[in-house]
PDB file of C-alpha atoms in Angstrom:
ATOM      1  CA  MET F   1      15.258  -6.076  17.173  1.00  0.00           C
ATOM      2  CA  LYS F   2      17.312  -2.987  16.461  1.00  0.00           C
ATOM      3  CA  PRO F   3      18.700  -2.527  12.932  1.00  0.00           C
ATOM      4  CA  THR F   4      22.310  -3.677  12.528  1.00  0.00           C
ATOM      5  CA  LEU F   5      24.778  -1.867  10.314  1.00  0.00           C
ATOM      6  CA  SER F   6      25.042  -4.833   7.948  1.00  0.00           C
ATOM      7  CA  LEU F   7      21.286  -5.171   7.590  1.00  0.00           C
ATOM      8  CA  ILE F   8      20.845  -1.462   6.939  1.00  0.00           C
ATOM      9  CA  ALA F   9      23.628  -1.549   4.354  1.00  0.00           C
ATOM     10  CA  ALA F  10      22.021  -4.521   2.608  1.00  0.00           C
ATOM     11  CA  VAL F  11      18.630  -2.958   2.116  1.00  0.00           C
ATOM     12  CA  LEU F  12      20.016   0.422   1.138  1.00  0.00           C
ATOM     13  CA  ALA F  13      22.191  -1.241  -1.472  1.00  0.00           C
ATOM     14  CA  GLY F  14      19.017  -2.629  -3.017  1.00  0.00           C
ATOM     15  CA  VAL F  15      19.943  -6.289  -2.595  1.00  0.00           C
ATOM     16  CA  LEU F  16      16.575  -7.385  -1.251  1.00  0.00           C
ATOM     17  CA  PRO F  17      13.983  -8.238  -3.911  1.00  0.00           C
ATOM     18  CA  SER F  18      10.591  -6.552  -3.785  1.00  0.00           C
ATOM     19  CA  ALA F  19       8.747  -9.514  -5.315  1.00  0.00           C
ATOM     20  CA  ALA F  20       7.078 -11.886  -2.843  1.00  0.00           C
ATOM     21  CA  ALA F  21       8.676  -9.999   0.036  1.00  0.00           C
ATOM     22  CA  GLU F  22       7.944 -11.115   3.582  1.00  0.00           C
ATOM     23  CA  TYR F  23       8.347  -9.397   6.924  1.00  0.00           C
ATOM     24  CA  ASP F  24      11.240 -10.331   9.163  1.00  0.00           C
ATOM     25  CA  GLY F  25      10.300 -12.527  12.131  1.00  0.00           C
ATOM     26  CA  SER F  26      10.872  -9.605  14.500  1.00  0.00           C
ATOM     27  CA  VAL F  27       8.026  -7.642  12.911  1.00  0.00           C
ATOM     28  CA  PRO F  28       4.533  -8.334  14.297  1.00  0.00           C
ATOM     29  CA  LYS F  29       1.618  -9.004  11.984  1.00  0.00           C
ATOM     30  CA  PRO F  30       0.068  -5.743  10.723  1.00  0.00           C
ATOM     31  CA  THR F  31      -3.334  -4.756  12.031  1.00  0.00           C
ATOM     32  CA  HIS F  32      -4.324  -3.917   8.455  1.00  0.00           C
ATOM     33  CA  ALA F  33      -2.309  -5.206   5.482  1.00  0.00           C
ATOM     34  CA  ALA F  34      -2.130  -4.176   1.819  1.00  0.00           C
ATOM     35  CA  VAL F  35      -4.497  -1.241   2.265  1.00  0.00           C
ATOM     36  CA  SER F  36      -4.885   0.634  -1.032  1.00  0.00           C
ATOM     37  CA  TYR F  37      -4.289   4.380  -0.903  1.00  0.00           C
ATOM     38  CA  GLY F  38      -4.230   5.068  -4.666  1.00  0.00           C
ATOM     39  CA  PRO F  39      -4.863   3.587  -8.116  1.00  0.00           C
ATOM     40  CA  HIS F  40      -1.494   1.942  -8.834  1.00  0.00           C
ATOM     41  CA  LYS F  41      -0.742  -1.630  -7.770  1.00  0.00           C
ATOM     42  CA  ARG F  42       2.119  -0.351  -5.606  1.00  0.00           C
ATOM     43  CA  ASN F  43      -0.103   2.198  -3.860  1.00  0.00           C
ATOM     44  CA  VAL F  44      -0.516   0.014  -0.787  1.00  0.00           C
ATOM     45  CA  LEU F  45       0.426   0.329   2.867  1.00  0.00           C
ATOM     46  CA  ASP F  46       0.414  -1.737   6.060  1.00  0.00           C
ATOM     47  CA  PHE F  47      -0.708  -0.390   9.437  1.00  0.00           C
ATOM     48  CA  TRP F  48       0.139  -1.498  12.976  1.00  0.00           C
ATOM     49  CA  LYS F  49      -2.183  -0.108  15.653  1.00  0.00           C
ATOM     50  CA  ALA F  50      -0.745   0.781  19.050  1.00  0.00           C
ATOM     51  CA  GLU F  51      -3.065  -0.149  21.917  1.00  0.00           C
ATOM     52  CA  THR F  52      -3.705   3.267  23.421  1.00  0.00           C
ATOM     53  CA  GLU F  53      -6.777   4.923  24.890  1.00  0.00           C
ATOM     54  CA  LYS F  54      -6.070   8.309  23.361  1.00  0.00           C
ATOM     55  CA  PRO F  55      -5.162   8.767  19.682  1.00  0.00           C
ATOM     56  CA  ALA F  56      -1.631   7.484  19.073  1.00  0.00           C
ATOM     57  CA  PRO F  57       1.172   9.228  17.202  1.00  0.00           C
ATOM     58  CA  VAL F  58       2.401   7.515  14.042  1.00  0.00           C
ATOM     59  CA  ALA F  59       5.760   6.504  12.575  1.00  0.00           C
ATOM     60  CA  PHE F  60       5.390   6.741   8.778  1.00  0.00           C
ATOM     61  CA  VAL F  61       8.037   4.517   7.145  1.00  0.00           C
ATOM     62  CA  VAL F  62       9.270   4.939   3.546  1.00  0.00           C
ATOM     63  CA  HIS F  63      11.571   2.176   2.290  1.00  0.00           C
ATOM     64  CA  GLY F  64      14.810   2.762   0.381  1.00  0.00           C
ATOM     65  CA  GLY F  65      16.187   1.235  -2.809  1.00  0.00           C
ATOM     66  CA  GLY F  66      16.992   4.166  -5.094  1.00  0.00           C
ATOM     67  CA  TRP F  67      13.283   4.596  -5.921  1.00  0.00           C
ATOM     68  CA  GLY F  68      13.721   1.458  -7.996  1.00  0.00           C
ATOM     69  CA  GLY F  69      13.628  -1.545  -5.672  1.00  0.00           C
ATOM     70  CA  ASN F  70      12.743  -2.990  -2.262  1.00  0.00           C
ATOM     71  CA  SER F  71       9.418  -2.740  -0.467  1.00  0.00           C
ATOM     72  CA  LYS F  72       7.619  -1.970   2.778  1.00  0.00           C
ATOM     73  CA  GLU F  73       8.640  -5.372   4.141  1.00  0.00           C
ATOM     74  CA  ALA F  74      12.123  -3.932   4.742  1.00  0.00           C
ATOM     75  CA  ILE F  75      10.776  -1.960   7.716  1.00  0.00           C
ATOM     76  CA  HIS F  76      12.950  -3.843  10.232  1.00  0.00           C
ATOM     77  CA  LYS F  77      16.047  -2.336   8.613  1.00  0.00           C
ATOM     78  CA  PHE F  78      14.954   1.141   9.707  1.00  0.00           C
ATOM     79  CA  VAL F  79      12.884   0.935  12.880  1.00  0.00           C
ATOM     80  CA  ASP F  80      11.959  -1.470  15.652  1.00  0.00           C
ATOM     81  CA  THR F  81       8.224  -1.856  15.064  1.00  0.00           C
ATOM     82  CA  SER F  82       7.573  -3.715  18.325  1.00  0.00           C
ATOM     83  CA  ALA F  83       9.382  -1.080  20.390  1.00  0.00           C
ATOM     84  CA  LEU F  84       7.350   1.669  18.739  1.00  0.00           C
ATOM     85  CA  LEU F  85       4.071  -0.142  19.431  1.00  0.00           C
ATOM     86  CA  GLU F  86       5.059  -0.813  23.038  1.00  0.00           C
ATOM     87  CA  ALA F  87       5.770   2.910  23.428  1.00  0.00           C
ATOM     88  CA  GLY F  88       2.289   3.783  22.151  1.00  0.00           C
ATOM     89  CA  VAL F  89       3.326   4.758  18.618  1.00  0.00           C
ATOM     90  CA  SER F  90       1.351   3.295  15.724  1.00  0.00           C
ATOM     91  CA  VAL F  91       3.283   2.413  12.565  1.00  0.00           C
ATOM     92  CA  VAL F  92       2.680   2.672   8.811  1.00  0.00           C
ATOM     93  CA  ALA F  93       4.907   1.214   6.071  1.00  0.00           C
ATOM     94  CA  ILE F  94       4.222   2.110   2.442  1.00  0.00           C
ATOM     95  CA  ASN F  95       5.026   1.014  -1.074  1.00  0.00           C
ATOM     96  CA  TYR F  96       5.155   3.528  -3.906  1.00  0.00           C
ATOM     97  CA  ARG F  97       5.720   3.621  -7.654  1.00  0.00           C
ATOM     98  CA  TYR F  98       9.294   3.115  -8.788  1.00  0.00           C
ATOM     99  CA  LEU F  99      10.938   5.566 -11.180  1.00  0.00           C
ATOM    100  CA  LYS F 100      10.397   3.136 -14.067  1.00  0.00           C
ATOM    101  CA  GLN F 101       6.669   3.225 -13.309  1.00  0.00           C
ATOM    102  CA  ALA F 102       6.367   7.014 -13.504  1.00  0.00           C
ATOM    103  CA  GLY F 103       4.866   6.925 -17.008  1.00  0.00           C
ATOM    104  CA  ASP F 104       4.540  10.429 -18.438  1.00  0.00           C
ATOM    105  CA  LEU F 105       5.351  12.159 -15.141  1.00  0.00           C
ATOM    106  CA  GLN F 106       8.360  14.460 -15.306  1.00  0.00           C
ATOM    107  CA  PRO F 107      10.702  14.300 -13.593  1.00  0.00           C
ATOM    108  CA  PRO F 108      10.315  10.585 -12.773  1.00  0.00           C
ATOM    109  CA  VAL F 109      11.001  11.203  -9.070  1.00  0.00           C
ATOM    110  CA  LYS F 110       7.613  12.909  -8.947  1.00  0.00           C
ATOM    111  CA  ALA F 111       5.970   9.456  -8.860  1.00  0.00           C
ATOM    112  CA  PRO F 112       7.476   8.101  -5.612  1.00  0.00           C
ATOM    113  CA  MET F 113       7.378  11.530  -3.978  1.00  0.00           C
ATOM    114  CA  ASN F 114       3.739  12.199  -4.833  1.00  0.00           C
ATOM    115  CA  ASP F 115       2.740   8.662  -3.880  1.00  0.00           C
ATOM    116  CA  SER F 116       4.319   9.120  -0.467  1.00  0.00           C
ATOM    117  CA  ALA F 117       2.458  12.385   0.020  1.00  0.00           C
ATOM    118  CA  ARG F 118      -0.814  10.716  -0.981  1.00  0.00           C
ATOM    119  CA  ALA F 119      -0.157   7.836   1.428  1.00  0.00           C
ATOM    120  CA  LEU F 120       0.429  10.305   4.255  1.00  0.00           C
ATOM    121  CA  GLN F 121      -2.816  12.098   3.455  1.00  0.00           C
ATOM    122  CA  PHE F 122      -4.636   8.758   3.366  1.00  0.00           C
ATOM    123  CA  VAL F 123      -3.308   7.853   6.818  1.00  0.00           C
ATOM    124  CA  ARG F 124      -4.579  11.142   8.174  1.00  0.00           C
ATOM    125  CA  SER F 125      -7.990  10.478   6.638  1.00  0.00           C
ATOM    126  CA  LYS F 126      -8.166   7.274   8.750  1.00  0.00           C
ATOM    127  CA  ALA F 127      -7.454   9.115  12.023  1.00  0.00           C
ATOM    128  CA  LYS F 128     -10.767   8.360  13.705  1.00  0.00           C
ATOM    129  CA  GLU F 129     -11.060   4.777  12.456  1.00  0.00           C
ATOM    130  CA  TRP F 130      -7.464   3.883  13.368  1.00  0.00           C
ATOM    131  CA  ASN F 131      -7.306   5.981  16.574  1.00  0.00           C
ATOM    132  CA  ILE F 132      -4.319   8.038  15.495  1.00  0.00           C
ATOM    133  CA  ASP F 133      -3.208  11.565  16.294  1.00  0.00           C
ATOM    134  CA  LYS F 134      -2.851  13.057  12.842  1.00  0.00           C
ATOM    135  CA  GLU F 135      -0.988  16.054  14.244  1.00  0.00           C
ATOM    136  CA  ARG F 136       1.856  13.800  15.426  1.00  0.00           C
ATOM    137  CA  ILE F 137       3.148  11.856  12.454  1.00  0.00           C
ATOM    138  CA  GLY F 138       6.888  11.348  12.160  1.00  0.00           C
ATOM    139  CA  GLY F 139       8.454  10.402   8.844  1.00  0.00           C
ATOM    140  CA  VAL F 140      11.278   7.862   8.707  1.00  0.00           C
ATOM    141  CA  GLY F 141      13.120   6.159   5.877  1.00  0.00           C
ATOM    142  CA  GLY F 142      16.432   4.931   4.544  1.00  0.00           C
ATOM    143  CA  SER F 143      18.427   6.242   1.563  1.00  0.00           C
ATOM    144  CA  ALA F 144      15.910   7.219  -1.142  1.00  0.00           C
ATOM    145  CA  GLY F 145      13.154   6.707   1.425  1.00  0.00           C
ATOM    146  CA  ALA F 146      15.009   9.081   3.740  1.00  0.00           C
ATOM    147  CA  CYS F 147      15.275  11.655   0.962  1.00  0.00           C
ATOM    148  CA  THR F 148      11.527  11.293   0.396  1.00  0.00           C
ATOM    149  CA  SER F 149      10.858  11.657   4.122  1.00  0.00           C
ATOM    150  CA  LEU F 150      12.888  14.878   4.215  1.00  0.00           C
ATOM    151  CA  TRP F 151      11.020  16.101   1.135  1.00  0.00           C
ATOM    152  CA  LEU F 152       7.719  15.566   2.929  1.00  0.00           C
ATOM    153  CA  ALA F 153       9.037  17.324   6.031  1.00  0.00           C
ATOM    154  CA  TYR F 154      10.272  20.387   4.159  1.00  0.00           C
ATOM    155  CA  HIS F 155       7.815  20.794   1.290  1.00  0.00           C
ATOM    156  CA  ASP F 156       4.984  23.301   1.615  1.00  0.00           C
ATOM    157  CA  ASP F 157       1.690  21.635   2.482  1.00  0.00           C
ATOM    158  CA  LEU F 158       0.187  19.908  -0.559  1.00  0.00           C
ATOM    159  CA  ALA F 159      -3.321  19.784   0.933  1.00  0.00           C
ATOM    160  CA  ASP F 160      -6.107  21.067  -1.310  1.00  0.00           C
ATOM    161  CA  PRO F 161      -8.889  22.291   1.007  1.00  0.00           C
ATOM    162  CA  SER F 162     -11.291  22.746  -1.912  1.00  0.00           C
ATOM    163  CA  SER F 163     -10.830  19.207  -3.317  1.00  0.00           C
ATOM    164  CA  LYS F 164     -13.827  16.911  -3.691  1.00  0.00           C
ATOM    165  CA  ASP F 165     -11.533  14.084  -2.560  1.00  0.00           C
ATOM    166  CA  PRO F 166     -11.440  14.044   1.271  1.00  0.00           C
ATOM    167  CA  VAL F 167      -7.985  12.432   1.223  1.00  0.00           C
ATOM    168  CA  THR F 168      -6.491  15.253  -0.829  1.00  0.00           C
ATOM    169  CA  ARG F 169      -7.831  17.751   1.699  1.00  0.00           C
ATOM    170  CA  GLU F 170      -5.529  16.324   4.371  1.00  0.00           C
ATOM    171  CA  SER F 171      -2.121  17.808   5.221  1.00  0.00           C
ATOM    172  CA  THR F 172       1.216  16.453   3.977  1.00  0.00           C
ATOM    173  CA  ARG F 173       3.278  18.074   6.744  1.00  0.00           C
ATOM    174  CA  LEU F 174       5.236  16.048   9.315  1.00  0.00           C
ATOM    175  CA  PHE F 175       5.683  16.559  13.054  1.00  0.00           C
ATOM    176  CA  CYS F 176       9.301  15.350  12.861  1.00  0.00           C
ATOM    177  CA  VAL F 177      11.538  13.337  10.538  1.00  0.00           C
ATOM    178  CA  ALA F 178      14.208  10.663  11.045  1.00  0.00           C
ATOM    179  CA  ALA F 179      16.387  10.084   7.979  1.00  0.00           C
ATOM    180  CA  ILE F 180      18.790   7.133   7.764  1.00  0.00           C
ATOM    181  CA  ARG F 181      21.747   7.606   5.366  1.00  0.00           C
ATOM    182  CA  ALA F 182      19.797  10.262   3.497  1.00  0.00           C
ATOM    183  CA  GLN F 183      20.717  12.070   0.322  1.00  0.00           C
ATOM    184  CA  THR F 184      19.900  15.536   1.667  1.00  0.00           C
ATOM    185  CA  THR F 185      20.386  17.310  -1.663  1.00  0.00           C
ATOM    186  CA  LEU F 186      19.537  16.323  -5.238  1.00  0.00           C
ATOM    187  CA  ASP F 187      21.617  19.121  -6.748  1.00  0.00           C
ATOM    188  CA  PRO F 188      24.560  17.471  -8.580  1.00  0.00           C
ATOM    189  CA  LYS F 189      26.724  20.579  -8.218  1.00  0.00           C
ATOM    190  CA  GLN F 190      26.207  20.621  -4.460  1.00  0.00           C
ATOM    191  CA  MET F 191      26.830  16.869  -4.283  1.00  0.00           C
ATOM    192  CA  LYS F 192      30.196  17.290  -6.014  1.00  0.00           C
ATOM    193  CA  GLU F 193      31.153  20.048  -3.588  1.00  0.00           C
ATOM    194  CA  TRP F 194      30.350  17.864  -0.587  1.00  0.00           C
ATOM    195  CA  ILE F 195      31.454  14.503  -2.027  1.00  0.00           C
ATOM    196  CA  PRO F 196      33.826  14.725  -5.036  1.00  0.00           C
ATOM    197  CA  ASN F 197      33.003  11.254  -6.404  1.00  0.00           C
ATOM    198  CA  SER F 198      29.216  11.644  -6.182  1.00  0.00           C
ATOM    199  CA  LYS F 199      27.199   9.531  -8.592  1.00  0.00           C
ATOM    200  CA  TYR F 200      23.606   9.671  -7.350  1.00  0.00           C
ATOM    201  CA  GLY F 201      20.367  11.147  -8.606  1.00  0.00           C
ATOM    202  CA  ASN F 202      20.512  11.068 -12.399  1.00  0.00           C
ATOM    203  CA  ARG F 203      17.687   8.522 -12.792  1.00  0.00           C
ATOM    204  CA  ALA F 204      15.389  10.651 -10.652  1.00  0.00           C
ATOM    205  CA  PHE F 205      15.567  13.289 -13.399  1.00  0.00           C
ATOM    206  CA  ALA F 206      15.686  10.976 -16.438  1.00  0.00           C
ATOM    207  CA  LYS F 207      19.423  11.452 -17.067  1.00  0.00           C
ATOM    208  CA  LYS F 208      21.501   8.502 -18.318  1.00  0.00           C
ATOM    209  CA  ASP F 209      24.389   9.056 -15.899  1.00  0.00           C
ATOM    210  CA  PHE F 210      25.773  11.532 -13.361  1.00  0.00           C
ATOM    211  CA  ALA F 211      27.878  13.328 -15.993  1.00  0.00           C
ATOM    212  CA  GLU F 212      24.777  14.164 -18.021  1.00  0.00           C
ATOM    213  CA  PHE F 213      22.934  15.094 -14.823  1.00  0.00           C
ATOM    214  CA  LEU F 214      25.674  17.566 -13.928  1.00  0.00           C
ATOM    215  CA  ALA F 215      25.955  18.943 -17.489  1.00  0.00           C
ATOM    216  CA  ASP F 216      22.192  19.558 -17.662  1.00  0.00           C
ATOM    217  CA  ARG F 217      21.953  20.880 -14.113  1.00  0.00           C
ATOM    218  CA  ASP F 218      21.167  24.503 -14.947  1.00  0.00           C
ATOM    219  CA  GLU F 219      18.479  23.479 -17.426  1.00  0.00           C
ATOM    220  CA  ILE F 220      16.618  21.322 -14.913  1.00  0.00           C
ATOM    221  CA  LEU F 221      17.329  23.450 -11.830  1.00  0.00           C
ATOM    222  CA  PRO F 222      13.604  24.255 -11.339  1.00  0.00           C
ATOM    223  CA  TRP F 223      12.945  20.513 -11.028  1.00  0.00           C
ATOM    224  CA  ILE F 224      15.883  20.037  -8.667  1.00  0.00           C
ATOM    225  CA  GLU F 225      14.647  22.828  -6.414  1.00  0.00           C
ATOM    226  CA  GLN F 226      11.200  21.189  -6.243  1.00  0.00           C
ATOM    227  CA  TYR F 227      12.551  17.843  -5.023  1.00  0.00           C
ATOM    228  CA  SER F 228      15.831  18.545  -3.207  1.00  0.00           C
ATOM    229  CA  PRO F 229      15.329  18.658   0.595  1.00  0.00           C
ATOM    230  CA  TYR F 230      18.152  21.167   1.115  1.00  0.00           C
ATOM    231  CA  ALA F 231      16.580  23.613  -1.333  1.00  0.00           C
ATOM    232  CA  LEU F 232      13.141  23.313   0.306  1.00  0.00           C
ATOM    233  CA  LEU F 233      14.205  23.732   3.937  1.00  0.00           C
ATOM    234  CA  THR F 234      12.748  26.792   5.707  1.00  0.00           C
ATOM    235  CA  ALA F 235      12.719  27.977   9.312  1.00  0.00           C
ATOM    236  CA  ASP F 236       9.245  26.577  10.041  1.00  0.00           C
ATOM    237  CA  ASP F 237      10.085  22.996   9.085  1.00  0.00           C
ATOM    238  CA  ALA F 238      10.040  19.855  11.219  1.00  0.00           C
ATOM    239  CA  PRO F 239      12.811  18.923  13.660  1.00  0.00           C
ATOM    240  CA  THR F 240      15.203  16.504  11.995  1.00  0.00           C
ATOM    241  CA  TYR F 241      17.251  13.451  12.972  1.00  0.00           C
ATOM    242  CA  LEU F 242      20.022  12.210  10.638  1.00  0.00           C
ATOM    243  CA  TYR F 243      21.745   8.836  11.018  1.00  0.00           C
ATOM    244  CA  TYR F 244      24.781   7.498   9.117  1.00  0.00           C
ATOM    245  CA  ILE F 245      26.882   4.349   9.596  1.00  0.00           C
ATOM    246  CA  THR F 246      30.170   6.031   8.631  1.00  0.00           C
ATOM    247  CA  PRO F 247      31.649   9.287   9.980  1.00  0.00           C
ATOM    248  CA  PRO F 248      31.828  12.463   7.869  1.00  0.00           C
ATOM    249  CA  ASN F 249      34.787  12.868   5.548  1.00  0.00           C
ATOM    250  CA  PRO F 250      34.490  16.452   4.261  1.00  0.00           C
ATOM    251  CA  GLY F 251      35.940  17.157   0.843  1.00  0.00           C
ATOM    252  CA  ALA F 252      37.284  13.644   0.266  1.00  0.00           C
ATOM    253  CA  ALA F 253      36.199  10.852  -2.052  1.00  0.00           C
ATOM    254  CA  GLU F 254      34.018   8.281  -0.324  1.00  0.00           C
ATOM    255  CA  LYS F 255      33.834   4.483  -0.579  1.00  0.00           C
ATOM    256  CA  ASP F 256      30.040   4.833  -0.593  1.00  0.00           C
ATOM    257  CA  PRO F 257      29.372   8.373  -1.847  1.00  0.00           C
ATOM    258  CA  THR F 258      25.630   7.742  -2.134  1.00  0.00           C
ATOM    259  CA  HIS F 259      25.271   7.347   1.626  1.00  0.00           C
ATOM    260  CA  SER F 260      28.032   9.649   2.860  1.00  0.00           C
ATOM    261  CA  ALA F 261      27.612  11.399   6.204  1.00  0.00           C
ATOM    262  CA  ASN F 262      28.795  14.539   4.386  1.00  0.00           C
ATOM    263  CA  PHE F 263      25.153  14.814   3.282  1.00  0.00           C
ATOM    264  CA  GLY F 264      24.241  15.048   6.945  1.00  0.00           C
ATOM    265  CA  VAL F 265      26.885  17.652   7.725  1.00  0.00           C
ATOM    266  CA  GLY F 266      25.674  19.855   4.874  1.00  0.00           C
ATOM    267  CA  LEU F 267      22.036  19.704   5.919  1.00  0.00           C
ATOM    268  CA  GLN F 268      22.800  20.159   9.600  1.00  0.00           C
ATOM    269  CA  GLU F 269      24.731  23.342   8.820  1.00  0.00           C
ATOM    270  CA  ARG F 270      21.730  24.678   6.909  1.00  0.00           C
ATOM    271  CA  CYS F 271      19.398  23.705   9.747  1.00  0.00           C
ATOM    272  CA  LYS F 272      21.595  25.640  12.200  1.00  0.00           C
ATOM    273  CA  GLN F 273      21.433  28.708   9.957  1.00  0.00           C
ATOM    274  CA  LEU F 274      17.631  28.534   9.984  1.00  0.00           C
ATOM    275  CA  ASP F 275      17.315  27.494  13.636  1.00  0.00           C
ATOM    276  CA  VAL F 276      15.705  24.166  12.754  1.00  0.00           C
ATOM    277  CA  ALA F 277      16.453  21.474  15.345  1.00  0.00           C
ATOM    278  CA  CYS F 278      18.761  18.858  13.792  1.00  0.00           C
ATOM    279  CA  GLU F 279      20.557  15.926  15.421  1.00  0.00           C
ATOM    280  CA  LEU F 280      23.303  14.202  13.401  1.00  0.00           C
ATOM    281  CA  VAL F 281      24.399  10.745  14.570  1.00  0.00           C
ATOM    282  CA  HIS F 282      27.341   8.730  13.213  1.00  0.00           C
ATOM    283  CA  PRO F 283      30.039   6.426  14.636  1.00  0.00           C
ATOM    284  CA  LYS F 284      32.107   9.329  15.971  1.00  0.00           C
ATOM    285  CA  SER F 285      29.173  11.088  17.636  1.00  0.00           C
ATOM    286  CA  ARG F 286      29.754  11.606  21.347  1.00  0.00           C
ATOM    287  CA  ASN F 287      26.915  10.421  23.564  1.00  0.00           C
ATOM    288  CA  PRO F 288      24.087  10.959  21.078  1.00  0.00           C
ATOM    289  CA  ALA F 289      20.768  11.832  22.674  1.00  0.00           C
ATOM    290  CA  HIS F 290      19.050   9.259  20.459  1.00  0.00           C
ATOM    291  CA  PRO F 291      21.266   6.360  19.289  1.00  0.00           C
ATOM    292  CA  THR F 292      18.689   5.132  16.761  1.00  0.00           C
ATOM    293  CA  ALA F 293      15.801   6.456  14.703  1.00  0.00           C
ATOM    294  CA  THR F 294      13.433   4.394  16.860  1.00  0.00           C
ATOM    295  CA  ASP F 295      14.708   6.101  20.013  1.00  0.00           C
ATOM    296  CA  TYR F 296      14.260   9.497  18.394  1.00  0.00           C
ATOM    297  CA  LEU F 297      10.716   8.820  17.187  1.00  0.00           C
ATOM    298  CA  ILE F 298       9.552   7.454  20.538  1.00  0.00           C
ATOM    299  CA  LYS F 299      10.943  10.415  22.469  1.00  0.00           C
ATOM    300  CA  THR F 300       9.851  13.102  20.011  1.00  0.00           C
ATOM    301  CA  LEU F 301       6.399  11.802  19.142  1.00  0.00           C
ATOM    302  CA  ASN F 302       5.550  11.182  22.811  1.00  0.00           C
ATOM    303  CA  ALA F 303       6.941  14.488  24.085  1.00  0.00           C
ATOM    304  CA  SER F 304       4.589  16.695  26.065  1.00  0.00           C
ATOM    305  CA  PRO F 305       3.062  19.554  24.039  1.00  0.00           C
TER     306      PRO F 305
END
């Protein structure tokens, strides 16, 4: 089942509860469920194994919900798990700590971001056991999960080769990334330039509202530059796919500023400057090469070297 616009909108709006969540009927039973990758109760992931002779590439799915809601069981809103498996792509869906569970970590967004990096490293550590190609892992997510996926794709490798922990020695880099309705910047000044009525991101940096976030922007700029995908992007980063359910509306107020396609336009322009492959898909796109994130992941992860 391919994600519908209404279903995607529902999960990204955070209307699905994370408690006692269940997978949609279109999603097959995971090969391994509730596998722990870290110490927190939300440090768990599910894995679906593609039946392949050679190691399979992996779609690594990060759910949305403003880093404050939803769960891995929302996977059907972002990708078609069965189609990926049939195409020889294994699948991982993760949970992570919410912002309210960050404890003493500052800024709070460090918790979900670092958890996602740890989960990715854990998956790579299972390469032999799960028959996966750890060089071909594509990140995918919606909204906050899309922002996290872009962060993983653009951040310098967090691997620590000298660590005593074999998981931490694994890479956090991605082969490609598919971001659905992503916030491509966490800089409030840049958000206002792209989308005048922006209101997103303050909780990620422990600010009570967007006005305080914008007022304190210069003070916390080092934090913003550590977690904003746009600020991290460099010429050697992963090819990128961006999907939005509304067309761009440059310079104008948006009905849903948090998921505006203007985010995609801004990042795509930066990708072009750095010669990073970037496909932007929205309702006014003409004959997109990959109509959905699932299409993109199957084609890109299975491409010949």
